Tab-separated table of C-alpha atoms in Angstrom:
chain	number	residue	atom	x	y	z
A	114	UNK	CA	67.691	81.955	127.031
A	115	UNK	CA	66.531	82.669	130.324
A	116	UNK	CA	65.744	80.681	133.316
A	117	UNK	CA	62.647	81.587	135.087
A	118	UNK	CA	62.293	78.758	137.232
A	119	UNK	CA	64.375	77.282	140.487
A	120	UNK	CA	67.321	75.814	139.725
A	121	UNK	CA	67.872	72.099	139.303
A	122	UNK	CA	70.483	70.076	141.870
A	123	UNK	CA	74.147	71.218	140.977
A	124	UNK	CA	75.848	68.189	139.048
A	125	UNK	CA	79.884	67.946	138.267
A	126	UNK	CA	80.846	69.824	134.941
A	127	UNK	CA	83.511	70.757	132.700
A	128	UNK	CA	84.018	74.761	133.836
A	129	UNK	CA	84.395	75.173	129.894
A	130	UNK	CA	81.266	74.231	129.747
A	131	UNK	CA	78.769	76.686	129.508
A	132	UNK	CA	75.526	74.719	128.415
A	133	UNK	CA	74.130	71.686	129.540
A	134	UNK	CA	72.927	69.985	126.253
A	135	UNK	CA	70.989	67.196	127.610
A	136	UNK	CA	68.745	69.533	129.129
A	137	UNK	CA	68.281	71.921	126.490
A	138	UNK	CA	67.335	68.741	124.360
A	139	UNK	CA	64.705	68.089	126.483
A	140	UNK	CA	63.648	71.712	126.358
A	141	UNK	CA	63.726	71.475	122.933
A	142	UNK	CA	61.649	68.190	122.859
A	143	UNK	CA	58.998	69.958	124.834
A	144	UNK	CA	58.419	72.823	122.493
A	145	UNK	CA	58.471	70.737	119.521
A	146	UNK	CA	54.825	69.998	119.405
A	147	UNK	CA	53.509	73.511	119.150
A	148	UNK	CA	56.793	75.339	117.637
A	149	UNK	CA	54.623	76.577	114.779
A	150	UNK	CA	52.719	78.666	117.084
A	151	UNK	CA	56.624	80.250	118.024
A	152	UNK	CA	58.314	80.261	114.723
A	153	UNK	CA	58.489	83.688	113.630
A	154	UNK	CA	61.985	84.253	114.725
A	155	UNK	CA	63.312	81.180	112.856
A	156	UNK	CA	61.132	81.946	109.833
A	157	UNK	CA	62.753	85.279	109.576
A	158	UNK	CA	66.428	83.631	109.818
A	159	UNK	CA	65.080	81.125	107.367
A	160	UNK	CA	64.024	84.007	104.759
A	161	UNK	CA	66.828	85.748	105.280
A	162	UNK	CA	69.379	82.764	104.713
A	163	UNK	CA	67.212	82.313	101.276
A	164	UNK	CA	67.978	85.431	99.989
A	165	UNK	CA	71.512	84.958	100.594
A	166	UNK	CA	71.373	82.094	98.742
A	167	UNK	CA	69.119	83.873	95.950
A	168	UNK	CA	72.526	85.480	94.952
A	169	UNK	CA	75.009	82.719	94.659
A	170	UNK	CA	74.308	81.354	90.769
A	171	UNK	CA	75.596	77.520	91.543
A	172	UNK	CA	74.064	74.150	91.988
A	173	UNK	CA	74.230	72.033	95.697
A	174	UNK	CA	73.092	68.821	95.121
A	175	UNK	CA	73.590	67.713	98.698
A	176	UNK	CA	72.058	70.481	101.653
A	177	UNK	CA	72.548	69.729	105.437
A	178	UNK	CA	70.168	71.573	107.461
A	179	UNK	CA	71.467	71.757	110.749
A	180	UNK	CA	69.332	72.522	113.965
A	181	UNK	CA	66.175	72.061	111.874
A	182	UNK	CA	63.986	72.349	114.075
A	183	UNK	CA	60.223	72.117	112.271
A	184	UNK	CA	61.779	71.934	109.198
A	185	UNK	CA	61.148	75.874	108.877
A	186	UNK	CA	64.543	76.520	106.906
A	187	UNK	CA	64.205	73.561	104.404
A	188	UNK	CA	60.458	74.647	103.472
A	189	UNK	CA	61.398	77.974	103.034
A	190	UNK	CA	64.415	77.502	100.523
A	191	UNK	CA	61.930	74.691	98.707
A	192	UNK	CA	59.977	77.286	98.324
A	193	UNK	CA	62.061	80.113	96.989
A	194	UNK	CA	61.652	80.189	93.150
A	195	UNK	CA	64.986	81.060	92.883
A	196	UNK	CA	66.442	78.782	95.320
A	197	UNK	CA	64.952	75.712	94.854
A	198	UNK	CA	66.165	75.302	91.404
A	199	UNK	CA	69.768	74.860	92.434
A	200	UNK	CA	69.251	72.662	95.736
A	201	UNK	CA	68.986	68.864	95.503
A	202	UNK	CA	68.285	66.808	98.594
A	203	UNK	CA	68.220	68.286	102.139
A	204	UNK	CA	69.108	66.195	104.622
A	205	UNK	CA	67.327	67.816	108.201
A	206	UNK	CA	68.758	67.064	111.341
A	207	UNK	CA	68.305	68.572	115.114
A	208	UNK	CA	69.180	68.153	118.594
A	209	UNK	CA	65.788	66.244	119.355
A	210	UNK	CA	64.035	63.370	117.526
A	211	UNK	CA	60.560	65.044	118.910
A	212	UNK	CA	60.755	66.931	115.545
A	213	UNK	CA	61.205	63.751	113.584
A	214	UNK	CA	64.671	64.554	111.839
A	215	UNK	CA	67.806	62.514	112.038
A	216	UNK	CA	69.175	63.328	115.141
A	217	UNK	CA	72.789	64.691	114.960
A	218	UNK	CA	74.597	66.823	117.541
A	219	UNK	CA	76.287	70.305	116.552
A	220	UNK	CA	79.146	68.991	118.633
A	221	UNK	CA	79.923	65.336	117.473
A	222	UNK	CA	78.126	66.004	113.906
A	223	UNK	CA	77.763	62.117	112.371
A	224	UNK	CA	78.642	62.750	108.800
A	225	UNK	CA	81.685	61.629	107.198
A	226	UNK	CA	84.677	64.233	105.860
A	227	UNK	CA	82.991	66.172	102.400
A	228	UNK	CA	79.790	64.686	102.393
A	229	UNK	CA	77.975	68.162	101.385
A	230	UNK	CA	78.188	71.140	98.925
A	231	UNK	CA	76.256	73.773	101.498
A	232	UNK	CA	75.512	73.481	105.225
A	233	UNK	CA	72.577	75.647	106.732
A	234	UNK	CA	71.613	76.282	110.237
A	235	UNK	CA	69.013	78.898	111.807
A	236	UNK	CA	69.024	79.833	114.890
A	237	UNK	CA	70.552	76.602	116.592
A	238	UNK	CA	74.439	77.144	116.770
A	239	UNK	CA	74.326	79.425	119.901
A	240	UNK	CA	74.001	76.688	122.226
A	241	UNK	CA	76.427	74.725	121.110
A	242	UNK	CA	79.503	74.997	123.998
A	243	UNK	CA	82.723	74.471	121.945
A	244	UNK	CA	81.650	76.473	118.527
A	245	UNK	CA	85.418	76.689	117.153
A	246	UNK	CA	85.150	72.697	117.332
A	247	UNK	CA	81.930	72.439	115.963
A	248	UNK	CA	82.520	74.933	112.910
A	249	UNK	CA	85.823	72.910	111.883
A	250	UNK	CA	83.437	69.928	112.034
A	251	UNK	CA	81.405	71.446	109.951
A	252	UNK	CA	84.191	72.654	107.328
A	253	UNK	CA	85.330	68.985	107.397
A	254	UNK	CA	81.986	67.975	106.468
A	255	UNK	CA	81.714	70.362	103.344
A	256	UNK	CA	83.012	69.383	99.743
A	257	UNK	CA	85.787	71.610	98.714
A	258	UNK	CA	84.094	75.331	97.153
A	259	UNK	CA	81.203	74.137	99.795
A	260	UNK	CA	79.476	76.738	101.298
A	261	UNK	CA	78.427	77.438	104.966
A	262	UNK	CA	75.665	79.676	106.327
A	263	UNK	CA	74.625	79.989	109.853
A	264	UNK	CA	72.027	82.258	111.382
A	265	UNK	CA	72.514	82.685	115.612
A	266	UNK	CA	71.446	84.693	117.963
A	267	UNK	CA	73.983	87.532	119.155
A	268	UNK	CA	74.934	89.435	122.251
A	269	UNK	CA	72.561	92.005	122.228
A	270	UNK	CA	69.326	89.765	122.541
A	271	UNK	CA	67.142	90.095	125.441
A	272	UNK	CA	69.438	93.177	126.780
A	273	UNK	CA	66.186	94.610	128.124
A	274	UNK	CA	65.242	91.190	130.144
A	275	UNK	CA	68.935	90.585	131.018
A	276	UNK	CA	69.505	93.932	132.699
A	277	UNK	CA	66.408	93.646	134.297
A	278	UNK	CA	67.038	90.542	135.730
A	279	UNK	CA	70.187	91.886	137.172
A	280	UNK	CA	68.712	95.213	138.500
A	281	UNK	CA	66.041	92.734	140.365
A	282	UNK	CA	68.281	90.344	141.700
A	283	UNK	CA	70.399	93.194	143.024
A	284	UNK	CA	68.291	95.365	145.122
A	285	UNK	CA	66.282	92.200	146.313
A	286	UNK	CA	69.809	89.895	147.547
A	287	UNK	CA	72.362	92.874	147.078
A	288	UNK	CA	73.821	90.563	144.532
A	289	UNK	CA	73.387	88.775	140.972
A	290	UNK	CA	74.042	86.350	138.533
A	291	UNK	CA	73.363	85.959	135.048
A	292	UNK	CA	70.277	84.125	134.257
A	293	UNK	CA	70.162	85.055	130.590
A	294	UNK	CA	72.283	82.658	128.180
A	295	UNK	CA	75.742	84.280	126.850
A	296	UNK	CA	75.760	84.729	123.337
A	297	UNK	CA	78.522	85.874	120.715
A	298	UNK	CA	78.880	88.999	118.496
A	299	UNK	CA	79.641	89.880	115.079
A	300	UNK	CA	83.096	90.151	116.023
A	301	UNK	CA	83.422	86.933	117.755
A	302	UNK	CA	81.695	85.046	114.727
A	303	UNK	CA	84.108	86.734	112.051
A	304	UNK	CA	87.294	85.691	113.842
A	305	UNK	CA	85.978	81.941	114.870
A	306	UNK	CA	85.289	82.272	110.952
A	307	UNK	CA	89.129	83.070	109.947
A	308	UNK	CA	90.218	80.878	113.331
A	309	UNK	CA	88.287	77.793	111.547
A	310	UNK	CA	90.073	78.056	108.163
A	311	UNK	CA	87.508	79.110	106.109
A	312	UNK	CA	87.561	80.697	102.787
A	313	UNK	CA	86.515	84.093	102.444
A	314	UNK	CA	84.806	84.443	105.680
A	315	UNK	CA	81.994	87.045	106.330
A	316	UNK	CA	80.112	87.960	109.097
A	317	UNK	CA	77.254	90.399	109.953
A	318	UNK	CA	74.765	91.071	111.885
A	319	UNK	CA	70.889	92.760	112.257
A	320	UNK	CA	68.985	93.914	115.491
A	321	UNK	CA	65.084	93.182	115.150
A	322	UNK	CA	62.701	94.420	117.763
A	323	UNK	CA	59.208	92.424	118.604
A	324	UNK	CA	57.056	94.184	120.944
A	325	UNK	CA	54.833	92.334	123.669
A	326	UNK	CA	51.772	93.128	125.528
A	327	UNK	CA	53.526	92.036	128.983
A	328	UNK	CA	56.821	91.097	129.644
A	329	UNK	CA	55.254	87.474	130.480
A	330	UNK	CA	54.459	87.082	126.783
A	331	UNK	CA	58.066	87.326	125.872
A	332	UNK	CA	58.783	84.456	128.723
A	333	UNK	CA	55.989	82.372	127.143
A	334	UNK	CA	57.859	82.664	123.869
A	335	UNK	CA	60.988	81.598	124.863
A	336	UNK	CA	59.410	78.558	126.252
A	337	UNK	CA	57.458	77.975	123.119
A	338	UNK	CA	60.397	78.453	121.410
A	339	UNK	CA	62.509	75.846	123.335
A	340	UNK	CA	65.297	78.886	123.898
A	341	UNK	CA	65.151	79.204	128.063
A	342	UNK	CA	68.789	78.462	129.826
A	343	UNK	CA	70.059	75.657	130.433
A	344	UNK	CA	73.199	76.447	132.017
A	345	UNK	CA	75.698	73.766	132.679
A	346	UNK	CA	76.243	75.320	136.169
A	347	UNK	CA	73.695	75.494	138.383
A	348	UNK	CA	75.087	76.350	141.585
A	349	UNK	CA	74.082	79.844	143.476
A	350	UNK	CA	70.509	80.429	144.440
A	351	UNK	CA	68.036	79.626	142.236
A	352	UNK	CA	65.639	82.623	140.802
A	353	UNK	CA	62.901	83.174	142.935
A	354	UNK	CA	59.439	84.645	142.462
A	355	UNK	CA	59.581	87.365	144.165
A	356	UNK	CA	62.871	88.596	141.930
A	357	UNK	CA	60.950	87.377	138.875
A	358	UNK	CA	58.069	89.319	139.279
A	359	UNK	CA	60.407	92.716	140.361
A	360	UNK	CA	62.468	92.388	137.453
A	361	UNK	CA	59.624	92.028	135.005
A	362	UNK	CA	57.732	95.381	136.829
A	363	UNK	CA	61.421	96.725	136.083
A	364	UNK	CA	61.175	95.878	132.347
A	365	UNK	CA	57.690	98.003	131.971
A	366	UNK	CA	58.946	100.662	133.716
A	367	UNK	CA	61.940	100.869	131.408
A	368	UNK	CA	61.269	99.247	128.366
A	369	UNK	CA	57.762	100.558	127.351
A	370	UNK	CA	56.308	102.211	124.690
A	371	UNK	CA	53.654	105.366	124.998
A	372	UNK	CA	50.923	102.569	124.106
A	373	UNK	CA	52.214	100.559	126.714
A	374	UNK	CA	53.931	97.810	125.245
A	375	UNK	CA	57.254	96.648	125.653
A	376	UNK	CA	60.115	95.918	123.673
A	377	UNK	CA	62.709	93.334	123.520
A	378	UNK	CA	65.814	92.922	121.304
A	379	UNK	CA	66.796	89.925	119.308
A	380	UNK	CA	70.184	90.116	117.544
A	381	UNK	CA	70.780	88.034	114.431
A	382	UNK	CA	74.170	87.497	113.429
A	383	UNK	CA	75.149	85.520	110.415
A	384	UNK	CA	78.109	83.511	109.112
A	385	UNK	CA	79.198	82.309	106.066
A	386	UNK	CA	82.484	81.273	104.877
A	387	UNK	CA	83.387	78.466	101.936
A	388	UNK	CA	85.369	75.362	102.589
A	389	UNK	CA	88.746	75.667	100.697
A	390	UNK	CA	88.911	74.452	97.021
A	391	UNK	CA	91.346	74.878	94.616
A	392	UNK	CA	89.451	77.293	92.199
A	393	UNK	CA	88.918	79.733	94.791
A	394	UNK	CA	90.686	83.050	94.232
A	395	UNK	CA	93.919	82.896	96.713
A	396	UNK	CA	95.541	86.629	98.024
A	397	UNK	CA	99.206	86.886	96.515
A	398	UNK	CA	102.221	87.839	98.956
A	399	UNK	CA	103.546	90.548	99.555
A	400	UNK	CA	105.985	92.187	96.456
A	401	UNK	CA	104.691	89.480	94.406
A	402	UNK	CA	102.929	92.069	91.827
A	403	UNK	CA	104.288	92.017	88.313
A	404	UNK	CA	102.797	96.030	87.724
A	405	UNK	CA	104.274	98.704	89.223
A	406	UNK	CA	101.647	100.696	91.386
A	407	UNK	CA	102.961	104.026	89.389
A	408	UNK	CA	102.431	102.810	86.508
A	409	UNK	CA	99.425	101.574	86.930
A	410	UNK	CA	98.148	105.115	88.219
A	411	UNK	CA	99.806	106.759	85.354
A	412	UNK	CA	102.591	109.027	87.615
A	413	UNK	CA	106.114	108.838	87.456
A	414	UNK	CA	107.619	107.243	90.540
A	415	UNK	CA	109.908	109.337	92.471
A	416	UNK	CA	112.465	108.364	95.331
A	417	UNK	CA	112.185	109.132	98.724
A	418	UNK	CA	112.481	112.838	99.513
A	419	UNK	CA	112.404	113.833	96.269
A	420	UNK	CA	109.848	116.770	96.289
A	421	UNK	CA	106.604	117.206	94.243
A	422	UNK	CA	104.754	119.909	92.738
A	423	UNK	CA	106.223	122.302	89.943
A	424	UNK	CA	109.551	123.622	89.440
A	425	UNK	CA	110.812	127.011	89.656
């Protein structure tokens, strides 16, 4: 999510084009050996995307997890006493085939129209560059009455790096640039919900904190985690040292605690929303009600102007 190191050559790309996915593949690919060691933020998505699913009393015989990663999300629902009892196959798939899933791209997913009952990602979807496209893939993909969860990560993660970043940049050049990947919030994600068609859409969100010994720690867990940018466009000057190491002796000064260790903020917001099916309760029109509101308050109706209270 952020980009520590000197920019690569500028190449031609699509200005609507915020990510280069390639690259973040081979990002990905790099951290997949030792993701266990970095896991904690997609084990938390993963336990809270169980839960969820804790409450919803129905059967899915056939799972997609999307984004899988190590496989985090999948183990954790198989392990769920709850949970596990109403899933049937999960099919894993991610960005990179260093994690040894089918490979499958968020934004050309391979899977023909209702293949599944639910669809679950963790922590993936937020680099995906045309996310109104890929979440009416992903409706296409469910059964009707399928369901759809998503954890991502949301606007407010890695404020404390990203406005250090920018504080460094500027009183080093006397300009900046973002160097920390754009991300959506929970207002965003509920509209793409309703702008995708889905059924009862819902979208939320939840701020956790994880404190660090050094700011450098954090960096070495976005690595480990595969999460550092990989912006589409590169051009501008590339990050430098020097503004590195400034912005990171901005972050203690700011973002410390008394025992000296710093915070940073990680946003998770979640989406869920149910393909259309045709037992799914449906919102009458307007004047279509067969009870009179009055009535159904117990009051006499009265016409416009007509005053209340008692009479004299």
């Amino acid at each position: 999510m952020t980009d520590p190191t000197p920019n690569s050559p500028t190449k031609p790309s699509d200005p609507m084009r915020i990510f280069d996915r390639s690259l973040h593949a081979r990002r990905r690919a790099r951290a997949a050996a030792g993701f266990g060691d970095y896991s904690f933020l997609k084990k938390l998505a993963a336990e809270d995307i169980a839960f969820r699913l804790s409450a919803i009393n129905r059967k899915f015989e056939h799972v997609l997890d999307l984004g899988a990663h190590d496989g985090t999300l999948a183990r954790t629902l198989k392990a769920d006493p709850i949970v596990a009892g109403r899933l049937g196959e999960i099919v894993s798939t991610d960005l990179s085939a260093a994690f040894g899933h089918q490979v499958a791209d968020e934004e050309a997913l391979p899977f023909p129209p209702q293949s599944f009952d639910l669809m679950v990602s963790a922590l993936s979807l937020h680099w995906v560059n045309d996310l109104p496209g890929a979440l009416i893939q992903i409706r296409r993909a469910l059964k009707p009455d399928g369901l759809f969860i998503a954890t991502v990560l949301g606007g407010r993660t890695l404020t404390e790096l990203r406005q250090c970043l920018l504080a460094a940049e500027e009183e080093i050049r006397g300009g900046a640039m973002n160097r920390v990947s754009p991300m959506m919030d929970v207002i965003d994600a509920a509209g793409l919900l309703q702008r995708t068609q889905f059924a009862m859409p819902v979208a939320d969100n939840d701020a956790r904190t994880v404190r660090y010994s050094h700011p450098l720690k954090l960096l070495s867990d976005l690595r480990g985690m595969g999460e550092t940018a990989a912006f589409a466009n590169r051009a501008g000057p590339p990050l430098t040292r020097r503004i590195l190491m400034r912005a990171l002796e901005i972050y203690a000064q700011r973002f410390s605690d008394a025992d000296g260790r710093v915070r940073a903020t990680f946003e998770f917001v979640t989406l869920s929303g149910w393909a259309p099916g045709p037992d799914q309760p449906v919102a009458k029109r307007p004047g279509s009600a067969s009870v009179r509101l009055a009535d159904a308050l117990g009051v006499k109706e009265r016409n416009a102007g007509e005053k209340t209270g008692p009479k004299g």
